[in-house]
Coordinates of C-alpha atoms in Angstrom, one line a residue:
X29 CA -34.3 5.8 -14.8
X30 CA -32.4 3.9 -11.7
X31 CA -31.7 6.9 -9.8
X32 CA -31.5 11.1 -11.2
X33 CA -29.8 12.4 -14.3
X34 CA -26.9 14.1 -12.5
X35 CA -26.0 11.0 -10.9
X36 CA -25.3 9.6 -14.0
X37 CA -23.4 12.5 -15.1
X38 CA -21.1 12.1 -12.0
X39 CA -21.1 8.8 -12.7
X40 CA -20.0 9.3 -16.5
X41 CA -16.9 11.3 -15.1
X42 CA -16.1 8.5 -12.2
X43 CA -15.9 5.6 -14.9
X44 CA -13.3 8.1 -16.9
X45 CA -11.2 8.8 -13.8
X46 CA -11.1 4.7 -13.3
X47 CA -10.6 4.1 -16.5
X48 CA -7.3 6.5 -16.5
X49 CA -6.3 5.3 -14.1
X50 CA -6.6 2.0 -15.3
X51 CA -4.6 2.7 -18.3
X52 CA -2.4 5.4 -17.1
X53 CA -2.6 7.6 -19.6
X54 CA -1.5 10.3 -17.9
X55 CA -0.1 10.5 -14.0
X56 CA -2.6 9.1 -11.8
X57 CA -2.4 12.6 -9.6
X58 CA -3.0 14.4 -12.8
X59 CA -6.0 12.2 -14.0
X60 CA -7.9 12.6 -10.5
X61 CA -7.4 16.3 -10.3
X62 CA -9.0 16.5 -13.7
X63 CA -11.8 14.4 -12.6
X64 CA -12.5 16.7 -9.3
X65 CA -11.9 19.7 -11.9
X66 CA -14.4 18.6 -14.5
X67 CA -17.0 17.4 -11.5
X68 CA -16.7 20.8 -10.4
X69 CA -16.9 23.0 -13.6
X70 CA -20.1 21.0 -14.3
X71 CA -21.2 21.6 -10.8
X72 CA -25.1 21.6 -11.2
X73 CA -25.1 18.6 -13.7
X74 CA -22.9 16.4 -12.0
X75 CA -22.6 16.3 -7.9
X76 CA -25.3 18.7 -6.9
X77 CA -28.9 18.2 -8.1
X78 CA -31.9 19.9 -8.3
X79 CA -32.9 19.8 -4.8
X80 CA -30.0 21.1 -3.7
X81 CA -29.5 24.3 -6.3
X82 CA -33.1 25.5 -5.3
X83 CA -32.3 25.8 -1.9
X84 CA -32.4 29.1 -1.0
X85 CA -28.7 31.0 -0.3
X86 CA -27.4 28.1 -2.3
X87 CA -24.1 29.0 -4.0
X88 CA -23.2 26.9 -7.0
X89 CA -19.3 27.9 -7.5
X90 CA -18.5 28.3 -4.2
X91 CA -20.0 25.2 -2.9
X92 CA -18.2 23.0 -6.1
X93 CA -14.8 24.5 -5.2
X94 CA -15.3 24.2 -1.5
X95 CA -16.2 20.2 -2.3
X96 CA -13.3 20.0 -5.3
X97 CA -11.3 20.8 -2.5
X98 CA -12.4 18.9 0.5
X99 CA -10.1 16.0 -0.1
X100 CA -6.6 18.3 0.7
X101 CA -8.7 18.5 4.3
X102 CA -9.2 15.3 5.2
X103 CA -6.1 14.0 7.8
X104 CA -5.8 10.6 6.1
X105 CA -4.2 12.1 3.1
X106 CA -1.8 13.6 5.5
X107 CA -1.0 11.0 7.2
X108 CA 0.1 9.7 3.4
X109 CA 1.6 12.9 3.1
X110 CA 3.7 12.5 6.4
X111 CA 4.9 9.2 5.9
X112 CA 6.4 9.3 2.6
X113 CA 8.3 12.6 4.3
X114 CA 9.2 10.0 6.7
X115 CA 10.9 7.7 3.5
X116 CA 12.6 10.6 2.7
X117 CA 14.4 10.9 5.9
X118 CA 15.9 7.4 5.8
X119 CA 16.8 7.6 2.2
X120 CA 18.4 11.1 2.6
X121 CA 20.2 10.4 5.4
X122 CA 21.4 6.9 4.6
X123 CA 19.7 5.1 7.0
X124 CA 17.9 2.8 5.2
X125 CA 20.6 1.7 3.1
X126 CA 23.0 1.0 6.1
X127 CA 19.6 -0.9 8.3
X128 CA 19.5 -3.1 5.1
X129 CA 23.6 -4.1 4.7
X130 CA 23.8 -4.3 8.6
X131 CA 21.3 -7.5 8.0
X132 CA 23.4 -8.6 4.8
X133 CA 26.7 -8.6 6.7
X134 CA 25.1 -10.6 9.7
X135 CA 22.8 -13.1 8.2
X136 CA 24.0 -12.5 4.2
X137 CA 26.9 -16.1 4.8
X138 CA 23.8 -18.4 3.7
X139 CA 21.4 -18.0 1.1
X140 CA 18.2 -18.9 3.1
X141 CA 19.7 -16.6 5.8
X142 CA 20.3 -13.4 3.0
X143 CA 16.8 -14.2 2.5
X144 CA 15.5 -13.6 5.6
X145 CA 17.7 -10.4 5.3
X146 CA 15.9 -9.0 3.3
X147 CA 12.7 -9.6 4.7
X148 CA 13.8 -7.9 8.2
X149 CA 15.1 -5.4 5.7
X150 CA 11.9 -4.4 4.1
X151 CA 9.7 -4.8 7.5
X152 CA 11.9 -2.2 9.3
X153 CA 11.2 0.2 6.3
X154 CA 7.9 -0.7 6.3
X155 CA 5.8 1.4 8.8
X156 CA 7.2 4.4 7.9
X157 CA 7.2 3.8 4.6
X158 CA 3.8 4.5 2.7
X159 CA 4.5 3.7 -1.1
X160 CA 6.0 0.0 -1.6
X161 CA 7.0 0.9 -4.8
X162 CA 9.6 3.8 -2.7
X163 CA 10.6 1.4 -0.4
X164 CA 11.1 -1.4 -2.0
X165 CA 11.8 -0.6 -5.8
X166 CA 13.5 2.5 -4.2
X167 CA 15.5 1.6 -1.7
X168 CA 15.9 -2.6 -1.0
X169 CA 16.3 -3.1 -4.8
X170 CA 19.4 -1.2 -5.5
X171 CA 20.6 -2.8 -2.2
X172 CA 20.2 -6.6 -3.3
X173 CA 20.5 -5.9 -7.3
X174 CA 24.0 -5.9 -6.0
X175 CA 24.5 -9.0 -4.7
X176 CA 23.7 -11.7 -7.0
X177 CA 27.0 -11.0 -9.2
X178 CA 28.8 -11.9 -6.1
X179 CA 27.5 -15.5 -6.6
X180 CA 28.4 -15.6 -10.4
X181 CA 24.5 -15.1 -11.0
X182 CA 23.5 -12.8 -14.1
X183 CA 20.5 -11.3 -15.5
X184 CA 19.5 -12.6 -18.5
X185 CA 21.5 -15.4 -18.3
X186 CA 21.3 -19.2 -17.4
X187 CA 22.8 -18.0 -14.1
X188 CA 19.9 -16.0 -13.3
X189 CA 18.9 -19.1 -11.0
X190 CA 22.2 -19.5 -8.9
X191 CA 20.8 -17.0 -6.2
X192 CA 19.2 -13.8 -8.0
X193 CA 15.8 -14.9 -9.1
X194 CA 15.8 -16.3 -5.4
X195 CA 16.7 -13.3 -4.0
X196 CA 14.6 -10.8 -6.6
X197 CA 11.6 -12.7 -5.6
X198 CA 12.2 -12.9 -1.9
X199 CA 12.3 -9.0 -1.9
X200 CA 9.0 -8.6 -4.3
X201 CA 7.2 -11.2 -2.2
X202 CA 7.9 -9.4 0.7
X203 CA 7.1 -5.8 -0.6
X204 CA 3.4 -7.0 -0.8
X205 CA 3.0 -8.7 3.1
X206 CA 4.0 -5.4 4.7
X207 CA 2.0 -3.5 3.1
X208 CA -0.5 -5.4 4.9
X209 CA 0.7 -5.7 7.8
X210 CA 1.3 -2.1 8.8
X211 CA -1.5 0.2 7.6
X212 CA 1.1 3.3 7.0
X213 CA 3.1 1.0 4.5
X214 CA 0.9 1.1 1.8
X215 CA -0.8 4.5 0.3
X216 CA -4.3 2.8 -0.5
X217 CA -4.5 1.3 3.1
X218 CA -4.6 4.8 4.2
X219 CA -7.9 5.3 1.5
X220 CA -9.4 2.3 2.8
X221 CA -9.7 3.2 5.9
X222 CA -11.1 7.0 5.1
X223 CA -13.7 4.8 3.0
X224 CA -14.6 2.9 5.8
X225 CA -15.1 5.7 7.9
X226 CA -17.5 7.8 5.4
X227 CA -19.7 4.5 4.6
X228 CA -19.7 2.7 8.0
X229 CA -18.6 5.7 10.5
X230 CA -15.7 3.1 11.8
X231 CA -12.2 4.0 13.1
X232 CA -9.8 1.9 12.1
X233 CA -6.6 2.4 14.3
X234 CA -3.1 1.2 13.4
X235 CA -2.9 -0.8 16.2
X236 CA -6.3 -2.6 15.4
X237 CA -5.1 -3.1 12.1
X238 CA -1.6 -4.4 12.6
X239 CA -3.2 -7.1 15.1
X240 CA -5.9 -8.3 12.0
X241 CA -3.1 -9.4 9.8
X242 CA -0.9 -10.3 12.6
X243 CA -1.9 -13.9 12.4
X244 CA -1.5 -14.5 9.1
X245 CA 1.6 -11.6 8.6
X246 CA 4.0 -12.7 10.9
X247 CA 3.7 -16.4 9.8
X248 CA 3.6 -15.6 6.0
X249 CA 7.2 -13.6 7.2
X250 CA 8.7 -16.5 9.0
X251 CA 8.0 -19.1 6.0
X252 CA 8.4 -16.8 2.9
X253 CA 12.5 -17.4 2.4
X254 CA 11.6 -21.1 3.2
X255 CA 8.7 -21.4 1.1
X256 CA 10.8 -19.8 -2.1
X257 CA 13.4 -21.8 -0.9
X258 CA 11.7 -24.9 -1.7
X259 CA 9.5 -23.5 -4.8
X260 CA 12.0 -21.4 -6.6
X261 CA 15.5 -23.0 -5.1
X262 CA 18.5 -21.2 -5.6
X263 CA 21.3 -23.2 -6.6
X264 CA 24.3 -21.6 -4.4
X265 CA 23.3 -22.3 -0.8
X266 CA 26.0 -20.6 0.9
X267 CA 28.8 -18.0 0.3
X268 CA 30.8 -15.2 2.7
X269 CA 31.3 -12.6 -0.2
X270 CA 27.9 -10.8 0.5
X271 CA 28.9 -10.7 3.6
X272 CA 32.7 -9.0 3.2
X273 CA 31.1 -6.9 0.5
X274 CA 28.6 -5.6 3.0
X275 CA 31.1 -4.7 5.6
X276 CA 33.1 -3.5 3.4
X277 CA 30.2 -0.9 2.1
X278 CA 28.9 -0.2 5.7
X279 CA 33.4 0.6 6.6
X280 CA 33.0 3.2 3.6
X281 CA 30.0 5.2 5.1
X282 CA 31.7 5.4 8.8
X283 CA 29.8 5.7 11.7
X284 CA 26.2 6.5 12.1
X285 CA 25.6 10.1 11.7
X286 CA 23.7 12.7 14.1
X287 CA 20.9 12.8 11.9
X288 CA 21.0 8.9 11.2
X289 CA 19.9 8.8 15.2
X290 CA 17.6 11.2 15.2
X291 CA 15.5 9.7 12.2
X292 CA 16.0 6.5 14.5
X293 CA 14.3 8.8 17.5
X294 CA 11.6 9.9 15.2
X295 CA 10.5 6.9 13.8
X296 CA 10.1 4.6 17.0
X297 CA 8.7 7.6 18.5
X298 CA 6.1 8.2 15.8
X299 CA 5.2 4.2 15.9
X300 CA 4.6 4.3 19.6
X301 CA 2.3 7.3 19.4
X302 CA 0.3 5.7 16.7
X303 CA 0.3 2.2 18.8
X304 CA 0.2 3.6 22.6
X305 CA -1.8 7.1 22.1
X306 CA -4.7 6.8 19.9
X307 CA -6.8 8.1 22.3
X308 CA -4.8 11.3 23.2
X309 CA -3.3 12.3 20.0
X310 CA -4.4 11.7 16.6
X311 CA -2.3 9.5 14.4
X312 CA -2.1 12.8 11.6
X313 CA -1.5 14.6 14.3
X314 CA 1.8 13.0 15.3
X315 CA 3.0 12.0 11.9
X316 CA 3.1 16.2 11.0
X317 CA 4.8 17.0 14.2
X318 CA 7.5 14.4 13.7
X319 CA 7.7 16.2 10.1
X320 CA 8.0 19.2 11.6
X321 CA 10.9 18.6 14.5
X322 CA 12.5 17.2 11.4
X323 CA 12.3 20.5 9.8
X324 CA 13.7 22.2 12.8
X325 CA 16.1 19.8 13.9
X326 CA 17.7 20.5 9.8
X327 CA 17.7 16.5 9.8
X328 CA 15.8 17.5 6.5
X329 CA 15.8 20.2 4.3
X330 CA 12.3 22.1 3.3
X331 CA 14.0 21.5 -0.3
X332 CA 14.1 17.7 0.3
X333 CA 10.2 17.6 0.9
X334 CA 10.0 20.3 -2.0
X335 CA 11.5 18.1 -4.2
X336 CA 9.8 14.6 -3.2
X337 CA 7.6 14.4 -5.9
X338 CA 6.6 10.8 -4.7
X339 CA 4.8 12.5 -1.5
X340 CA 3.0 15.6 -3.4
X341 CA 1.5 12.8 -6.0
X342 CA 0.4 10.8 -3.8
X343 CA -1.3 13.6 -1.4
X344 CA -3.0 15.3 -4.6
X345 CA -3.9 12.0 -5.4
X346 CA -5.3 10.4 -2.4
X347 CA -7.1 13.9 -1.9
X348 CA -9.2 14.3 -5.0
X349 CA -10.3 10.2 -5.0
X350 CA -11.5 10.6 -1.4
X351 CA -13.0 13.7 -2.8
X352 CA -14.8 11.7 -5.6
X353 CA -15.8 8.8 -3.0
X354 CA -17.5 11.1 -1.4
X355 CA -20.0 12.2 -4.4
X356 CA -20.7 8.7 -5.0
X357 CA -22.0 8.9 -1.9
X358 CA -23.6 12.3 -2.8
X359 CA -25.4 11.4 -5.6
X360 CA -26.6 8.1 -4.7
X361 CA -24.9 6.0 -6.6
X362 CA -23.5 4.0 -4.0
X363 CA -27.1 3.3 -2.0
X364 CA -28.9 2.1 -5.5
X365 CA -25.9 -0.2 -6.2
X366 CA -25.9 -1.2 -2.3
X367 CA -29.9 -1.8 -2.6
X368 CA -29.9 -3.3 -5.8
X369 CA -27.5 -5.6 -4.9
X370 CA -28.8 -6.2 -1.3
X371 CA -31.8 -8.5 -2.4
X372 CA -29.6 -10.9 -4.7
X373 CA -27.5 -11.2 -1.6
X374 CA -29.8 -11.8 0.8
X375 CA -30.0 -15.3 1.4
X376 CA -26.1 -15.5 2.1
X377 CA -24.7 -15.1 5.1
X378 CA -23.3 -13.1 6.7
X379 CA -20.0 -14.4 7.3
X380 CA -19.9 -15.8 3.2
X381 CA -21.1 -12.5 2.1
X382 CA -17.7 -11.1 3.7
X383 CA -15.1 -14.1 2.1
X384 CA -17.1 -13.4 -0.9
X385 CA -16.6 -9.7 -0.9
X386 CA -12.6 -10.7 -0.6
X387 CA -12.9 -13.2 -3.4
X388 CA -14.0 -10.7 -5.6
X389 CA -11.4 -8.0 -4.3
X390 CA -8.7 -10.2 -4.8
X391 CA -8.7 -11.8 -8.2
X392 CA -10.5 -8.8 -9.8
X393 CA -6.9 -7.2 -9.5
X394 CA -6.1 -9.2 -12.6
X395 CA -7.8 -6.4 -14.4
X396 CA -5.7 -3.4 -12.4
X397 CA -2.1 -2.3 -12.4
X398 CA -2.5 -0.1 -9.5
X399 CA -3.6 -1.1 -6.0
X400 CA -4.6 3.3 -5.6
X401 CA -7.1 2.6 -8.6
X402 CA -8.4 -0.7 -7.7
X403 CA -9.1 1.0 -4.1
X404 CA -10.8 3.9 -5.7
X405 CA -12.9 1.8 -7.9
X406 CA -14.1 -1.0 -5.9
X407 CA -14.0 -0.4 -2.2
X408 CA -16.8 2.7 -1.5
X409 CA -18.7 0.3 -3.7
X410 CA -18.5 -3.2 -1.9
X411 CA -18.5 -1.1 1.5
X412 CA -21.5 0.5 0.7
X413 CA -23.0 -2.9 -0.1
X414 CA -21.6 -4.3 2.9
X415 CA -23.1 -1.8 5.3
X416 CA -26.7 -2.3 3.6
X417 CA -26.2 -6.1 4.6
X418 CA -28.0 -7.5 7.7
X419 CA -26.5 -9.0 10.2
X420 CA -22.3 -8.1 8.5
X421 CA -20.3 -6.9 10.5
X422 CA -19.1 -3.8 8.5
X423 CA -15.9 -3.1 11.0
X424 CA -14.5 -6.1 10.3
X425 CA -15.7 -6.6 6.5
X426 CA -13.8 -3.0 6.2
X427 CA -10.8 -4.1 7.9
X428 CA -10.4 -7.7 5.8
X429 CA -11.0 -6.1 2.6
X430 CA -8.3 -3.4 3.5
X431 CA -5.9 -6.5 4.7
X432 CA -6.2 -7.8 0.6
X433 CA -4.7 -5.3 -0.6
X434 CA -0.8 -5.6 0.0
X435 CA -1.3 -9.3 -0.6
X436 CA -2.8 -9.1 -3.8
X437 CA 0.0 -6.9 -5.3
X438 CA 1.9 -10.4 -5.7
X439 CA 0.0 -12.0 -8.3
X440 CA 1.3 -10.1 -11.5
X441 CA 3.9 -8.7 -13.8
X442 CA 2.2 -5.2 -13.3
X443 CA -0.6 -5.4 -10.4
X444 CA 1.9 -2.8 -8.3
X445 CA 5.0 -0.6 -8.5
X446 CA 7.3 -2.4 -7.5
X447 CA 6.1 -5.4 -9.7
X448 CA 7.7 -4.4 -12.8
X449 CA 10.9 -3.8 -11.3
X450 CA 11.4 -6.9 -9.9
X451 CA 10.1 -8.6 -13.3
X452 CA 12.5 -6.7 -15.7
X453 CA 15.6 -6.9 -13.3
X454 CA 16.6 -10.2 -15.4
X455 CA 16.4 -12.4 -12.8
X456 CA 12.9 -14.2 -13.5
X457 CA 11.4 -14.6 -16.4
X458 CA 7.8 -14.0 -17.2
X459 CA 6.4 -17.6 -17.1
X460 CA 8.4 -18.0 -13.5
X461 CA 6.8 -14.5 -12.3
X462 CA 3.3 -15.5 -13.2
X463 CA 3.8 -19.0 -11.9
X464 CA 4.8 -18.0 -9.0
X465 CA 2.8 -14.8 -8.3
X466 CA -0.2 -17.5 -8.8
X467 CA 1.1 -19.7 -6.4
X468 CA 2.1 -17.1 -3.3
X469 CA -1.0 -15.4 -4.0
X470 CA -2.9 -18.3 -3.6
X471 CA -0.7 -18.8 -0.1
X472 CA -1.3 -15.5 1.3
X473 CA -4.9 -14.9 0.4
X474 CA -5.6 -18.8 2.1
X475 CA -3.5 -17.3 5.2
X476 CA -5.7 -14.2 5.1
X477 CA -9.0 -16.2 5.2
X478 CA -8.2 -19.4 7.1
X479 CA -5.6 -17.2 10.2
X480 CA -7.1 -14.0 10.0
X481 CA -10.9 -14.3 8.9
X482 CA -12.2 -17.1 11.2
X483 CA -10.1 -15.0 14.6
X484 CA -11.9 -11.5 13.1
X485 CA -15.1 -12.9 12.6
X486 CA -15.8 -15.4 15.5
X487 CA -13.1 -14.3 17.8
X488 CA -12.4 -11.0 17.4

């Protein structure tokens, strides 16, 4: 037997929880609060051995509720928590809708220009916006769904090509480089980074993380309308009735409202916290007290974050996987496959070791269609391994593997949320979606290893 019986037990239970979430056979919140559940109801079978139940004082329910429970503690999740609060706001109030046909009426006259639109669009909503699939199936798609009739272009129709695949794609693409860019504009970022810190004891600020990608973000930003411009061309090049139609839209909801500034306030006060005060204020810290002048300031309601069923899934969530990452770590699951794994790595080194940690992140995705499941299934394990590796540097192997995955949500039909949106909206067909999610994926993980990689490791 590799390592004790309970172990596999636990281990039984965390392969089901994958698995389901895998296949989605039921909400993903639901599946990991059954797995915590059953993990605890089996207490001394599964996450506490023998060792631990013949200590003496040792309570066996109240120490498996108290670690079923240990997730809805930890500040990452509320982070998650308060940043989807944070979506709310600017869809509530309108905000986001009017940020995004303020850039269509000023840049919306050519094509290439409604392109970069969008992308200024999406990276505004972006660091306050945890979920891609909220902020970019949620609240950029039913913005830019309406444009493409302007031009005479149709879903499901020859037409499709004048301007809407263009512009369907441009948004998609997009969705997946913020949410590596910023760490609060993907959910699973926020994981990675509690991973990193239980396996590696690392702190992974926002700043520091922003400043990774940087390199290869910023210029995958710049080029992405040009790049589809020249892979996937649009056939209509330029046209003013985006434009009229978005200053028409913008004349119908009047000037900005009170609470239209004061989301404004909140937000580029919550992003300079989180980039100037790491050291005096943590990130959770400021993300709940924005939430809560919110709350008093009646910019939103305590129904609105009742009723955001987006934000309480993804906290119940993110709490019970960080729960069950930690009894990998409990019941040795992770140091046997670290160890075991170790020797055939050994006479890599240390610097392939990490590109081929990324390698394997990236294209196993082609077997998930959710980023929060591939997270939960494969980090704690290659960061265990990584840590057990001499001479890695685990800070940076942590921060690179995080930096995958926005960029590897690009490559399918259904590797994240807002993928199948953009692939049913008409607009591009499933052999020009796979074609081309092969082809930017390729671009952006070559940017992440070739900008980012070489500044990280040698540089950085």
């Amino acid at each position: 037997m590799l390592f004790r019986s309970h172990s596999w037990y636990f281990f039984s239970i965390f392969v089901g929880v994958v698995a389901g979430l895998i296949l989605e056979s039921l909400p993903n919140s639901a599946i990991g609060l059954i797995g915590v559940t059953a993990v605890a109801v089996l207490a001394p079978w599964t996450v506490f051995g023998p060792e631990e139940m013949a200590t003496p004082g040792f309570n066996t329910p109240v120490r498996a509720i108290e670690w079923a429970l240990s997730g809805f503690s930890n500040s990452t999740v509320w982070l998650a928590f308060s940043a989807f609060v944070f979506g709310t706001a600017y869809d509530r109030t309108g905000l986001g809708r009017r940020i995004a046909l303020v850039l269509v009426r000023t840049m919306g006259h050519r094509t290439i220009f409604l392109g970069y639109a969008v992308v200024l669009s999406d990276v505004i909503l972006a660091p306050v916006t945890p979920s891609n699939t909220a902020r970019s199936a949620g609240m950029i798609f039913p913005i830019i769904r309406g444009l493409p009739p302007l031009y005479d272009s149709r879903p499901y129709d020859p037409s499709a090509r004048r301007i809407g695949a263009y512009i369907m794609w441009i948004g998609f693409a997009t969705s997946c480089v913020t949410s590596s860019l910023f760490l609060t504009a993907l959910a699973p970022n926020l994981l990675a980074i509690d991973f990193a810190r239980n396996a590696g004891n690392v702190e992974i600020t926002w700043t520091r993380w922003f400043l990774a990608f940087a390199p290869a973000g910023v210029p995958l930003l710049l080029a992405l309308p040009l790049l589809a411009y020249v892979l996937f061309p649009p056939s209509v090049r330029q046209s003013h009735e985006p434009t009229e139609w978005a200053r028409l839209e913008l004349a119908k909801m009047g000037p900005l409202s009170w609470r239209e500034y004061a989301v404004t306030a909140f937000a580029l006060t919550a992003i300079g916290l989180w980039i100037l005060a790491g050291p005096y204020i943590n990130a959770t810290t400021v993300a709940l007290a924005i939430v809560s002048l919110m709350l008093v300031t009646t910019v939103l309601a305590w129904d609105d974050i009742i009723s955001n069923g987006e934000a309480w899934k993804a906290l119940t969530l993110l709490a019970t996987l960080v729960t069950l990452s930690d009894g990998l770590n409990r019941t040795g699951i992770v140091g046997w496959f670290a160890g075991s794994a170790a020797g055939a790595m050994s006479a890599w080194s240390p610097s392939e070791i990490t590109v081929g940690f990324v390698l394997v992140y990236f294209f196993s995705h082609y077997c998930f269609a959710s980023l929060t499941a591939h997270a939960a299934a494969m980090l704690p394990i290659l960061l265990a391994l990584g840590s057990n590796m001499p001479g890695v540097a685990f800070e940076k192997l942590a921060l690179l593997l995080g930096l995958t995955q926005g960029i590897m949500g690009v490559i399918t039909p259904y590797a994240t949320g807002p993928a199948p949106v953009y692939a049913n909206s008409g607009y591009i067909t499933s052999g020009e979606f796979w074609r081309l999610g092969s082809v930017f994926g390729l671009v952006f993980l070559g940017a992440l290893l070739f900008l980012c990689a070489p500044i990280l490791l040698w540089f950085s």
